[in-house]
Amino acid sequence: SGDESGVTLLNSNRTIIGHNDEILDLKIIPNLVGEGKIDASVARRVAVATNSAQVRVFELGSFSCNVLEGHTDTVLSIDVSPCGRYLGTSGKDQTMRIWHLKSGKCVAVATGHTEA
């Protein structure tokens, strides 16, 4: 629904609690269905970078959370691969990391970037 100016208003259906800090970046993770096809109709997971060295991946149905740990300073940005299998993160620790989301493991680290 919209207001008089034509601006669409969003209603909150649920609230994720447990963070008392800023959200620096958030990405919706595409859903993989059989044979590598992507179902974009329903978001099931989101990756969230808060003002910490951890990245949290939330399951939206249950709000269960997996924590990706490996950065030693604040994660500033995240991005997800189009297939939804991998997450890229970069942070103040001057590293960029690639995560395999199903296993939660860091599969690659690039070091040395300076202008985070």
Short mmCIF file of N, CA and C in Angstrom, two decimals:
data_model
loop_
_atom_site.label_atom_id
_atom_site.label_comp_id
_atom_site.label_asym_id
_atom_site.label_seq_id
_atom_site.Cartn_x
_atom_site.Cartn_y
_atom_site.Cartn_z
N SER A 1 0.84 -1.19 0.00
CA SER A 1 0.00 0.00 0.00
C SER A 1 0.87 1.24 0.00
N GLY A 2 0.30 2.36 -0.38
CA GLY A 2 1.09 3.59 -0.47
C GLY A 2 0.46 4.70 0.32
N ASP A 3 1.20 5.78 0.48
CA ASP A 3 0.64 6.95 1.15
C ASP A 3 0.20 7.95 0.08
N GLU A 4 -0.17 9.17 0.49
CA GLU A 4 -0.69 10.16 -0.45
C GLU A 4 0.32 10.58 -1.52
N SER A 5 1.61 10.46 -1.23
CA SER A 5 2.63 10.88 -2.18
C SER A 5 2.94 9.79 -3.21
N GLY A 6 2.30 8.64 -3.07
CA GLY A 6 2.54 7.54 -3.99
C GLY A 6 3.71 6.65 -3.59
N VAL A 7 4.30 6.92 -2.42
CA VAL A 7 5.42 6.12 -1.94
C VAL A 7 4.88 4.83 -1.34
N THR A 8 5.44 3.71 -1.76
CA THR A 8 5.02 2.42 -1.23
C THR A 8 5.62 2.22 0.15
N LEU A 9 4.78 1.84 1.10
CA LEU A 9 5.22 1.59 2.46
C LEU A 9 5.42 0.10 2.65
N LEU A 10 6.48 -0.26 3.34
CA LEU A 10 6.75 -1.66 3.64
C LEU A 10 6.34 -1.96 5.06
N ASN A 11 5.70 -3.09 5.25
CA ASN A 11 5.31 -3.52 6.58
C ASN A 11 6.29 -4.57 7.07
N SER A 12 6.58 -4.55 8.37
CA SER A 12 7.47 -5.52 8.97
C SER A 12 6.66 -6.75 9.38
N ASN A 13 7.04 -7.92 8.86
CA ASN A 13 6.37 -9.16 9.25
C ASN A 13 7.07 -9.85 10.41
N ARG A 14 8.40 -9.76 10.42
CA ARG A 14 9.21 -10.39 11.46
C ARG A 14 10.42 -9.52 11.72
N THR A 15 11.00 -9.67 12.89
CA THR A 15 12.20 -8.94 13.24
C THR A 15 13.25 -9.93 13.72
N ILE A 16 14.45 -9.81 13.17
CA ILE A 16 15.57 -10.63 13.64
C ILE A 16 16.21 -9.88 14.79
N ILE A 17 16.29 -10.51 15.95
CA ILE A 17 16.91 -9.86 17.10
C ILE A 17 18.21 -10.56 17.43
N GLY A 18 19.00 -9.93 18.26
CA GLY A 18 20.27 -10.51 18.65
C GLY A 18 21.44 -9.66 18.23
N HIS A 19 21.18 -8.63 17.43
CA HIS A 19 22.22 -7.69 17.03
C HIS A 19 21.91 -6.36 17.68
N ASN A 20 22.92 -5.77 18.25
CA ASN A 20 22.76 -4.43 18.82
C ASN A 20 23.67 -3.46 18.09
N ASP A 21 24.02 -3.78 16.86
CA ASP A 21 24.96 -2.96 16.13
C ASP A 21 24.45 -2.70 14.73
N GLU A 22 25.19 -1.90 13.98
CA GLU A 22 24.80 -1.53 12.63
C GLU A 22 24.89 -2.71 11.68
N ILE A 23 24.00 -2.74 10.71
CA ILE A 23 24.13 -3.67 9.60
C ILE A 23 24.88 -2.91 8.52
N LEU A 24 26.05 -3.43 8.15
CA LEU A 24 26.88 -2.77 7.14
C LEU A 24 26.54 -3.24 5.74
N ASP A 25 26.12 -4.50 5.59
CA ASP A 25 25.76 -5.03 4.28
C ASP A 25 24.85 -6.24 4.49
N LEU A 26 23.98 -6.46 3.54
CA LEU A 26 23.03 -7.58 3.59
C LEU A 26 22.78 -8.03 2.16
N LYS A 27 22.80 -9.34 1.94
CA LYS A 27 22.52 -9.88 0.62
C LYS A 27 21.54 -11.05 0.74
N ILE A 28 20.61 -11.11 -0.20
CA ILE A 28 19.71 -12.25 -0.32
C ILE A 28 20.44 -13.34 -1.09
N ILE A 29 20.39 -14.55 -0.61
CA ILE A 29 21.07 -15.68 -1.24
C ILE A 29 20.09 -16.41 -2.14
N PRO A 30 20.39 -16.54 -3.44
CA PRO A 30 19.47 -17.23 -4.36
C PRO A 30 19.25 -18.68 -3.93
N ASN A 31 18.05 -19.18 -4.22
CA ASN A 31 17.70 -20.57 -3.90
C ASN A 31 18.03 -21.47 -5.06
N LEU A 32 18.77 -22.53 -4.80
CA LEU A 32 19.04 -23.52 -5.83
C LEU A 32 17.99 -24.61 -5.76
N VAL A 33 17.42 -24.94 -6.89
CA VAL A 33 16.51 -26.07 -6.99
C VAL A 33 17.13 -27.05 -7.97
N GLY A 34 16.58 -28.20 -8.14
CA GLY A 34 17.16 -29.26 -8.95
C GLY A 34 17.91 -28.81 -10.20
N GLU A 35 18.97 -29.50 -10.51
CA GLU A 35 19.78 -29.31 -11.71
C GLU A 35 20.35 -27.90 -11.83
N GLY A 36 20.65 -27.29 -10.70
CA GLY A 36 21.31 -25.98 -10.72
C GLY A 36 20.42 -24.81 -11.08
N LYS A 37 19.11 -25.02 -11.16
CA LYS A 37 18.20 -23.92 -11.48
C LYS A 37 17.96 -23.08 -10.22
N ILE A 38 17.71 -21.80 -10.44
CA ILE A 38 17.51 -20.88 -9.32
C ILE A 38 16.03 -20.53 -9.20
N ASP A 39 15.50 -20.62 -7.98
CA ASP A 39 14.13 -20.22 -7.69
C ASP A 39 14.19 -18.86 -7.00
N ALA A 40 13.93 -17.80 -7.74
CA ALA A 40 14.02 -16.45 -7.18
C ALA A 40 12.71 -15.99 -6.57
N SER A 41 11.69 -16.84 -6.58
CA SER A 41 10.37 -16.40 -6.12
C SER A 41 10.28 -16.23 -4.61
N VAL A 42 11.08 -16.99 -3.86
CA VAL A 42 11.01 -16.92 -2.40
C VAL A 42 12.42 -16.86 -1.83
N ALA A 43 12.71 -15.84 -1.06
CA ALA A 43 14.00 -15.75 -0.39
C ALA A 43 13.98 -16.64 0.84
N ARG A 44 14.97 -17.50 0.96
CA ARG A 44 15.03 -18.40 2.11
C ARG A 44 16.19 -18.09 3.05
N ARG A 45 17.24 -17.45 2.50
CA ARG A 45 18.42 -17.13 3.32
C ARG A 45 18.92 -15.73 3.00
N VAL A 46 19.47 -15.09 4.02
CA VAL A 46 20.15 -13.81 3.86
C VAL A 46 21.48 -13.87 4.59
N ALA A 47 22.48 -13.19 4.02
CA ALA A 47 23.78 -13.04 4.67
C ALA A 47 23.87 -11.61 5.18
N VAL A 48 24.34 -11.46 6.41
CA VAL A 48 24.36 -10.15 7.05
C VAL A 48 25.75 -9.88 7.62
N ALA A 49 26.31 -8.71 7.28
CA ALA A 49 27.55 -8.23 7.89
C ALA A 49 27.19 -7.11 8.84
N THR A 50 27.48 -7.33 10.11
CA THR A 50 27.26 -6.29 11.10
C THR A 50 28.62 -5.70 11.45
N ASN A 51 28.65 -4.84 12.39
CA ASN A 51 29.90 -4.17 12.75
C ASN A 51 30.77 -5.12 13.57
N SER A 52 31.15 -6.26 12.95
CA SER A 52 31.97 -7.26 13.63
C SER A 52 32.77 -8.04 12.58
N ALA A 53 33.60 -8.95 13.05
CA ALA A 53 34.41 -9.78 12.17
C ALA A 53 33.66 -11.01 11.69
N GLN A 54 32.44 -11.19 12.11
CA GLN A 54 31.64 -12.35 11.73
C GLN A 54 30.60 -11.98 10.68
N VAL A 55 30.24 -12.97 9.87
CA VAL A 55 29.12 -12.85 8.95
C VAL A 55 28.09 -13.88 9.38
N ARG A 56 26.84 -13.49 9.41
CA ARG A 56 25.77 -14.40 9.81
C ARG A 56 24.89 -14.71 8.61
N VAL A 57 24.57 -15.99 8.45
CA VAL A 57 23.68 -16.44 7.38
C VAL A 57 22.41 -16.95 8.05
N PHE A 58 21.30 -16.25 7.83
CA PHE A 58 20.02 -16.58 8.47
C PHE A 58 19.13 -17.36 7.53
N GLU A 59 18.52 -18.41 8.06
CA GLU A 59 17.43 -19.12 7.38
C GLU A 59 16.16 -18.36 7.75
N LEU A 60 15.46 -17.84 6.75
CA LEU A 60 14.34 -16.96 7.05
C LEU A 60 13.12 -17.68 7.62
N GLY A 61 12.92 -18.95 7.29
CA GLY A 61 11.78 -19.67 7.83
C GLY A 61 11.90 -19.92 9.32
N SER A 62 13.08 -20.35 9.74
CA SER A 62 13.29 -20.73 11.14
C SER A 62 14.11 -19.70 11.92
N PHE A 63 14.76 -18.78 11.20
CA PHE A 63 15.67 -17.79 11.78
C PHE A 63 16.87 -18.44 12.45
N SER A 64 17.16 -19.71 12.09
CA SER A 64 18.41 -20.29 12.56
C SER A 64 19.55 -19.55 11.88
N CYS A 65 20.72 -19.61 12.46
CA CYS A 65 21.82 -18.78 12.01
C CYS A 65 23.11 -19.59 11.97
N ASN A 66 23.85 -19.48 10.86
CA ASN A 66 25.20 -20.01 10.77
C ASN A 66 26.14 -18.82 10.80
N VAL A 67 27.22 -18.94 11.54
CA VAL A 67 28.19 -17.86 11.67
C VAL A 67 29.44 -18.25 10.89
N LEU A 68 29.89 -17.34 10.02
CA LEU A 68 31.12 -17.53 9.27
C LEU A 68 32.22 -16.74 9.97
N GLU A 69 33.23 -17.45 10.45
CA GLU A 69 34.31 -16.82 11.19
C GLU A 69 35.63 -17.03 10.47
N GLY A 70 36.43 -15.98 10.39
CA GLY A 70 37.73 -16.06 9.74
C GLY A 70 38.39 -14.69 9.63
N HIS A 71 37.57 -13.66 9.44
CA HIS A 71 38.12 -12.30 9.42
C HIS A 71 38.60 -11.95 10.83
N THR A 72 39.61 -11.09 10.90
CA THR A 72 40.12 -10.66 12.21
C THR A 72 39.72 -9.23 12.56
N ASP A 73 38.98 -8.58 11.65
CA ASP A 73 38.48 -7.23 11.90
C ASP A 73 37.12 -7.10 11.20
N THR A 74 36.47 -5.98 11.34
CA THR A 74 35.12 -5.76 10.84
C THR A 74 34.96 -6.11 9.36
N VAL A 75 33.92 -6.88 9.05
CA VAL A 75 33.56 -7.17 7.67
C VAL A 75 32.78 -5.97 7.14
N LEU A 76 33.24 -5.42 6.02
CA LEU A 76 32.64 -4.20 5.47
C LEU A 76 31.66 -4.47 4.36
N SER A 77 31.91 -5.52 3.57
CA SER A 77 31.01 -5.78 2.44
C SER A 77 30.94 -7.27 2.15
N ILE A 78 29.80 -7.65 1.58
CA ILE A 78 29.57 -9.04 1.20
C ILE A 78 28.88 -9.06 -0.16
N ASP A 79 29.07 -10.16 -0.87
CA ASP A 79 28.34 -10.38 -2.12
C ASP A 79 28.17 -11.87 -2.30
N VAL A 80 27.14 -12.24 -3.01
CA VAL A 80 26.82 -13.66 -3.20
C VAL A 80 26.95 -13.99 -4.68
N SER A 81 27.39 -15.22 -4.96
CA SER A 81 27.49 -15.65 -6.36
C SER A 81 26.09 -15.83 -6.92
N PRO A 82 25.93 -15.67 -8.23
CA PRO A 82 24.61 -15.82 -8.85
C PRO A 82 23.97 -17.19 -8.60
N CYS A 83 24.79 -18.22 -8.42
CA CYS A 83 24.26 -19.56 -8.18
C CYS A 83 23.87 -19.78 -6.72
N GLY A 84 24.31 -18.89 -5.81
CA GLY A 84 23.97 -19.02 -4.40
C GLY A 84 24.85 -19.99 -3.63
N ARG A 85 25.91 -20.49 -4.25
CA ARG A 85 26.79 -21.45 -3.57
C ARG A 85 27.92 -20.78 -2.78
N TYR A 86 28.30 -19.57 -3.20
CA TYR A 86 29.47 -18.92 -2.61
C TYR A 86 29.13 -17.51 -2.14
N LEU A 87 29.86 -17.08 -1.10
CA LEU A 87 29.72 -15.73 -0.58
C LEU A 87 31.12 -15.11 -0.55
N GLY A 88 31.26 -13.89 -1.03
CA GLY A 88 32.51 -13.16 -0.94
C GLY A 88 32.39 -12.10 0.14
N THR A 89 33.44 -11.95 0.94
CA THR A 89 33.45 -10.96 2.01
C THR A 89 34.77 -10.19 1.97
N SER A 90 34.73 -8.94 2.38
CA SER A 90 35.97 -8.17 2.52
C SER A 90 35.87 -7.34 3.79
N GLY A 91 37.03 -7.08 4.39
CA GLY A 91 36.98 -6.40 5.67
C GLY A 91 38.17 -5.52 5.95
N LYS A 92 38.11 -4.91 7.12
CA LYS A 92 39.17 -4.02 7.58
C LYS A 92 40.48 -4.75 7.84
N ASP A 93 40.45 -6.07 7.89
CA ASP A 93 41.68 -6.84 8.08
C ASP A 93 42.48 -6.97 6.78
N GLN A 94 42.04 -6.27 5.74
CA GLN A 94 42.68 -6.22 4.43
C GLN A 94 42.70 -7.59 3.75
N THR A 95 41.64 -8.37 3.97
CA THR A 95 41.50 -9.64 3.27
C THR A 95 40.14 -9.70 2.58
N MET A 96 40.10 -10.49 1.53
CA MET A 96 38.86 -10.85 0.86
C MET A 96 38.78 -12.36 0.96
N ARG A 97 37.62 -12.86 1.35
CA ARG A 97 37.45 -14.30 1.54
C ARG A 97 36.28 -14.80 0.72
N ILE A 98 36.41 -16.02 0.22
CA ILE A 98 35.33 -16.71 -0.48
C ILE A 98 34.90 -17.87 0.40
N TRP A 99 33.59 -17.95 0.64
CA TRP A 99 33.00 -18.98 1.51
C TRP A 99 32.12 -19.90 0.70
N HIS A 100 32.24 -21.20 0.96
CA HIS A 100 31.30 -22.19 0.42
C HIS A 100 30.15 -22.25 1.41
N LEU A 101 28.97 -21.81 0.99
CA LEU A 101 27.88 -21.62 1.94
C LEU A 101 27.33 -22.93 2.51
N LYS A 102 27.29 -23.98 1.72
CA LYS A 102 26.74 -25.25 2.23
C LYS A 102 27.59 -25.79 3.39
N SER A 103 28.91 -25.71 3.24
CA SER A 103 29.79 -26.24 4.30
C SER A 103 30.14 -25.19 5.35
N GLY A 104 29.99 -23.90 5.00
CA GLY A 104 30.37 -22.83 5.92
C GLY A 104 31.88 -22.63 6.00
N LYS A 105 32.62 -23.21 5.08
CA LYS A 105 34.08 -23.15 5.10
C LYS A 105 34.61 -22.04 4.19
N CYS A 106 35.69 -21.41 4.61
CA CYS A 106 36.39 -20.45 3.78
C CYS A 106 37.24 -21.25 2.79
N VAL A 107 37.04 -21.00 1.49
CA VAL A 107 37.75 -21.78 0.47
C VAL A 107 38.85 -20.98 -0.22
N ALA A 108 38.92 -19.67 0.01
CA ALA A 108 39.97 -18.86 -0.60
C ALA A 108 40.13 -17.57 0.19
N VAL A 109 41.38 -17.09 0.24
CA VAL A 109 41.69 -15.82 0.91
C VAL A 109 42.62 -15.02 0.01
N ALA A 110 42.28 -13.77 -0.22
CA ALA A 110 43.15 -12.84 -0.94
C ALA A 110 43.56 -11.77 0.06
N THR A 111 44.84 -11.46 0.11
CA THR A 111 45.33 -10.50 1.11
C THR A 111 45.94 -9.29 0.42
N GLY A 112 46.01 -8.21 1.18
CA GLY A 112 46.78 -7.05 0.77
C GLY A 112 46.03 -5.86 0.27
N HIS A 113 44.71 -5.92 0.13
CA HIS A 113 44.04 -4.70 -0.32
C HIS A 113 44.13 -3.67 0.81
N THR A 114 44.25 -2.40 0.43
CA THR A 114 44.55 -1.39 1.45
C THR A 114 43.47 -0.33 1.63
N GLU A 115 42.67 -0.06 0.64
CA GLU A 115 41.67 1.00 0.73
C GLU A 115 40.29 0.42 0.99
N ALA A 116 40.10 -0.26 2.10
CA ALA A 116 38.85 -0.96 2.40
C ALA A 116 37.69 -0.02 2.51
#
